[in-house]
Coordinates of C-alpha atoms in Angstrom, one line a residue:
X1 CA 0.0 0.0 0.0
X2 CA 1.3 3.4 -1.0
X3 CA 2.1 5.6 2.0
X4 CA 1.0 8.7 0.0
X5 CA -2.8 8.7 -0.4
X6 CA -3.2 11.9 -2.4
X7 CA -0.7 13.9 -4.5
X8 CA -1.2 17.1 -6.4
X9 CA 1.5 18.2 -8.9
X10 CA 1.6 21.7 -10.4
X11 CA -2.2 22.0 -10.2
X12 CA -3.7 25.0 -11.9
X13 CA -7.3 26.0 -12.4
X14 CA -8.9 29.3 -13.7
X15 CA -12.4 30.5 -14.1
X16 CA -12.2 32.5 -17.2
X17 CA -9.4 34.9 -16.6
X18 CA -9.5 34.6 -12.8
X19 CA -7.0 32.0 -11.5
X20 CA -8.2 29.9 -8.6
X21 CA -5.2 27.6 -8.2
X22 CA -1.7 28.5 -9.2
X23 CA 0.7 25.5 -9.4
X24 CA -0.4 23.8 -6.2
X25 CA 1.8 20.9 -5.0
X26 CA 0.9 18.8 -1.9
X27 CA 1.3 15.3 -0.7
X28 CA -0.9 13.7 1.9
X29 CA 0.2 10.7 4.0
X30 CA -2.0 8.0 5.5
X31 CA -2.9 8.2 9.1
X32 CA -3.1 12.0 9.3
X33 CA -5.8 14.6 9.7
X34 CA -4.8 17.5 7.6
X35 CA -6.2 21.0 7.7
X36 CA -6.6 22.8 4.4
X37 CA -6.8 26.3 5.8
X38 CA -7.5 29.6 4.1
X39 CA -10.0 32.5 3.9
X40 CA -13.0 32.3 1.6
X41 CA -12.1 32.4 -2.0
X42 CA -8.5 31.1 -1.4
X43 CA -9.0 27.9 -3.6
X44 CA -9.9 25.3 -0.9
X45 CA -13.2 24.1 -2.5
X46 CA -11.7 24.2 -6.0
X47 CA -8.9 22.0 -4.9
X48 CA -11.2 19.5 -3.2
X49 CA -13.6 19.4 -6.2
X50 CA -10.7 18.6 -8.5
X51 CA -9.7 15.8 -6.2
X52 CA -13.2 14.4 -6.3
X53 CA -13.5 14.7 -10.1
X54 CA -16.2 17.3 -10.0
X55 CA -13.9 19.8 -11.7
X56 CA -11.1 19.4 -14.1
X57 CA -7.8 21.3 -13.8
X58 CA -6.4 23.4 -16.5
X59 CA -3.1 21.7 -16.0
X60 CA -1.3 19.5 -13.5
X61 CA -2.3 16.2 -12.0
X62 CA -4.0 14.7 -8.9
X63 CA -3.5 11.1 -8.0
X64 CA -5.4 9.1 -5.3
X65 CA -3.5 6.1 -4.1
X66 CA -1.4 6.3 -7.3
X67 CA -4.4 6.5 -9.6
X68 CA -5.4 9.5 -11.6
X69 CA -8.8 11.0 -10.8
X70 CA -11.4 8.6 -12.3
X71 CA -13.4 5.5 -11.5
X72 CA -10.7 3.9 -9.3
X73 CA -10.0 7.1 -7.3
X74 CA -13.6 8.0 -6.8
X75 CA -14.2 4.6 -5.1
X76 CA -11.5 5.5 -2.5
X77 CA -12.7 9.0 -1.7
X78 CA -15.5 10.0 0.7
X79 CA -16.6 13.6 0.0
X80 CA -18.6 16.0 2.3
X81 CA -19.5 19.1 0.2
X82 CA -19.7 22.6 1.6
X83 CA -23.5 22.8 0.9
X84 CA -26.5 20.5 1.5
X85 CA -26.8 18.3 -1.5
X86 CA -29.0 15.3 -0.6
X87 CA -32.5 14.6 -2.0
X88 CA -34.7 16.3 0.6
X89 CA -37.8 14.1 0.0
X90 CA -36.0 11.0 1.4
X91 CA -36.2 9.8 5.0
X92 CA -32.9 9.5 6.8
X93 CA -33.3 5.7 6.7
X94 CA -33.7 5.9 2.9
X95 CA -30.6 8.0 2.5
X96 CA -28.7 5.4 4.5
X97 CA -30.0 2.6 2.3
X98 CA -29.2 4.6 -0.8
X99 CA -25.5 5.1 0.3
X100 CA -25.3 1.4 1.3
X101 CA -26.4 0.4 -2.2
X102 CA -24.1 2.9 -3.9
X103 CA -20.9 2.4 -1.9
X104 CA -19.5 -1.0 -1.2
X105 CA -17.5 0.3 1.8
X106 CA -20.5 1.9 3.5
X107 CA -21.3 0.7 7.1
X108 CA -25.0 0.9 8.0
X109 CA -24.1 -0.2 11.5
X110 CA -21.8 2.8 11.9
X111 CA -24.4 5.2 10.4
X112 CA -27.1 4.0 12.8
X113 CA -24.7 4.3 15.8
X114 CA -23.9 7.9 14.9
X115 CA -27.5 8.8 14.3
X116 CA -28.4 7.5 17.8
X117 CA -25.5 9.4 19.4
X118 CA -26.8 12.6 17.8
X119 CA -30.4 12.0 18.7
X120 CA -31.6 11.9 15.1
X121 CA -34.7 10.0 14.1
X122 CA -34.1 7.9 11.0
X123 CA -37.8 8.2 10.1
X124 CA -37.6 11.9 9.7
X125 CA -37.6 13.3 6.1
X126 CA -34.5 15.2 5.2
X127 CA -36.4 18.3 4.3
X128 CA -37.9 18.6 7.8
X129 CA -34.5 18.9 9.4
X130 CA -32.8 22.1 10.5
X131 CA -29.8 23.3 8.5
X132 CA -27.5 22.1 11.3
X133 CA -29.1 18.6 11.4
X134 CA -28.9 18.3 7.7
X135 CA -25.2 18.9 7.9
X136 CA -24.9 16.3 10.7
X137 CA -26.6 13.7 8.5
X138 CA -24.3 14.5 5.6
X139 CA -21.3 14.1 7.9
X140 CA -22.7 10.7 9.2
X141 CA -23.1 9.5 5.6
X142 CA -19.5 10.6 4.7
X143 CA -17.9 9.1 7.8
X144 CA -19.7 5.8 7.6
X145 CA -17.7 4.8 4.6
X146 CA -14.4 2.8 5.0
X147 CA -12.6 5.2 2.5
X148 CA -9.0 5.8 2.0
X149 CA -9.4 9.6 1.8
X150 CA -12.1 11.8 3.4
X151 CA -12.5 15.2 1.9
X152 CA -14.6 17.3 4.3
X153 CA -15.4 20.8 3.0
X154 CA -16.4 23.1 5.9
X155 CA -17.9 20.4 8.1
X156 CA -18.4 22.8 11.1
X157 CA -19.8 25.7 9.2
X158 CA -23.5 25.3 10.0
X159 CA -23.5 23.7 13.5
X160 CA -23.6 25.2 16.9
X161 CA -20.4 25.3 19.0
X162 CA -21.7 22.6 21.4
X163 CA -22.1 20.2 18.4
X164 CA -18.6 20.9 17.0
X165 CA -16.8 18.8 19.6
X166 CA -19.0 15.9 18.8
X167 CA -18.4 16.2 15.1
X168 CA -14.6 16.4 15.6
X169 CA -14.7 13.3 17.8
X170 CA -16.8 11.6 15.2
X171 CA -14.1 12.4 12.6
X172 CA -11.3 11.1 14.8
X173 CA -13.1 7.9 15.8
X174 CA -14.4 6.9 12.3
X175 CA -11.4 6.8 10.1
X176 CA -8.6 4.2 10.0
X177 CA -4.9 4.6 10.2
X178 CA -4.7 3.6 6.5
X179 CA -6.8 6.7 5.6
X180 CA -6.2 10.4 5.5
X181 CA -8.7 13.1 6.4
X182 CA -8.7 16.6 4.8
X183 CA -10.7 19.3 6.6
X184 CA -11.2 22.5 4.7
X185 CA -12.2 25.3 7.0
X186 CA -11.6 28.8 8.3
X187 CA -12.7 27.9 11.8
X188 CA -9.1 27.3 12.9
X189 CA -9.5 27.5 16.7
X190 CA -12.2 24.9 16.7
X191 CA -10.4 22.3 14.5
X192 CA -6.7 22.7 15.3
X193 CA -6.8 20.4 18.3
X194 CA -7.4 17.3 16.1
X195 CA -5.0 18.3 13.2
X196 CA -1.7 16.6 12.5
X197 CA -0.6 18.8 9.6
X198 CA -1.7 22.0 7.9
X199 CA -1.6 23.6 4.5
X200 CA -2.2 27.3 4.3
X201 CA -3.6 28.3 1.0
X202 CA -3.8 32.0 -0.1
X203 CA -4.9 33.3 -3.5
X204 CA -4.7 29.8 -5.0
X205 CA -1.1 29.1 -3.7
X206 CA 0.2 27.0 -0.9
X207 CA 2.0 29.5 1.3
X208 CA 2.8 27.2 4.3
X209 CA 2.9 23.5 5.0
X210 CA 4.0 22.2 8.4
X211 CA 3.2 19.7 11.1
X212 CA 1.1 21.1 13.9
X213 CA 3.5 19.9 16.6
X214 CA 6.3 21.8 14.8
X215 CA 4.2 25.0 14.7
X216 CA 3.7 24.8 18.4
X217 CA 7.2 23.6 19.5
X218 CA 9.5 25.4 17.0
X219 CA 7.4 28.4 16.0
X220 CA 6.0 28.8 19.5
X221 CA 2.4 29.6 18.6
X222 CA -0.9 28.0 17.9
X223 CA -2.1 27.2 14.4
X224 CA -4.8 29.8 14.9
X225 CA -2.3 32.5 15.9
X226 CA -0.1 31.7 12.9
X227 CA -3.1 31.7 10.6
X228 CA -4.2 35.2 11.9
X229 CA -0.6 36.5 11.3
X230 CA -0.4 35.0 7.8
X231 CA -3.8 36.2 6.7
X232 CA -4.0 39.5 8.5
X233 CA -6.0 42.1 6.5

């Protein structure tokens, strides 16, 4: 098994004349929770969508477990989008069955366990849920897969602070050491306690890559403090 689960090489993407990614290079190792950190519009979602195959780069390459983005890579990736994207007429139980039928690595047992922990009724229709509960259901579905790479785009954005700790614990406890987790967010203070490594992205470029322990021990500051310094207006 390749130690590197995801690799981006000289990745570029533009929307018309506006560049979104400018020669991005990164390498993600298994067993790590990685923060892809940057302000809104920095290129985080574009990078994740290219890795999932939802967007195509203008140039450069992304590989997942050594495979270019395609059928093989998509089977290895569990993606949580930054917006609600599930059919709202379905019951939660029907969404679980849908995922179980679509993804061979989906665990219905794990999904039901997380639903119970969050106090969600599987007989509720998705459209009747609050925005925060919809995002919880999406997270449950994403983390119930036995994927090699979890790409979570703003998983904390729509939930209250009391629920964020549960979501972070859910992320920690529901991925294996053979997988990597990428969390794209600008809520640095909330998420940094579970991160092993960070990439700072600014205006489509990686401006910093470091291990979290190194930031604390060598640089002498928290990830949040370093982020505020790097992205000060």
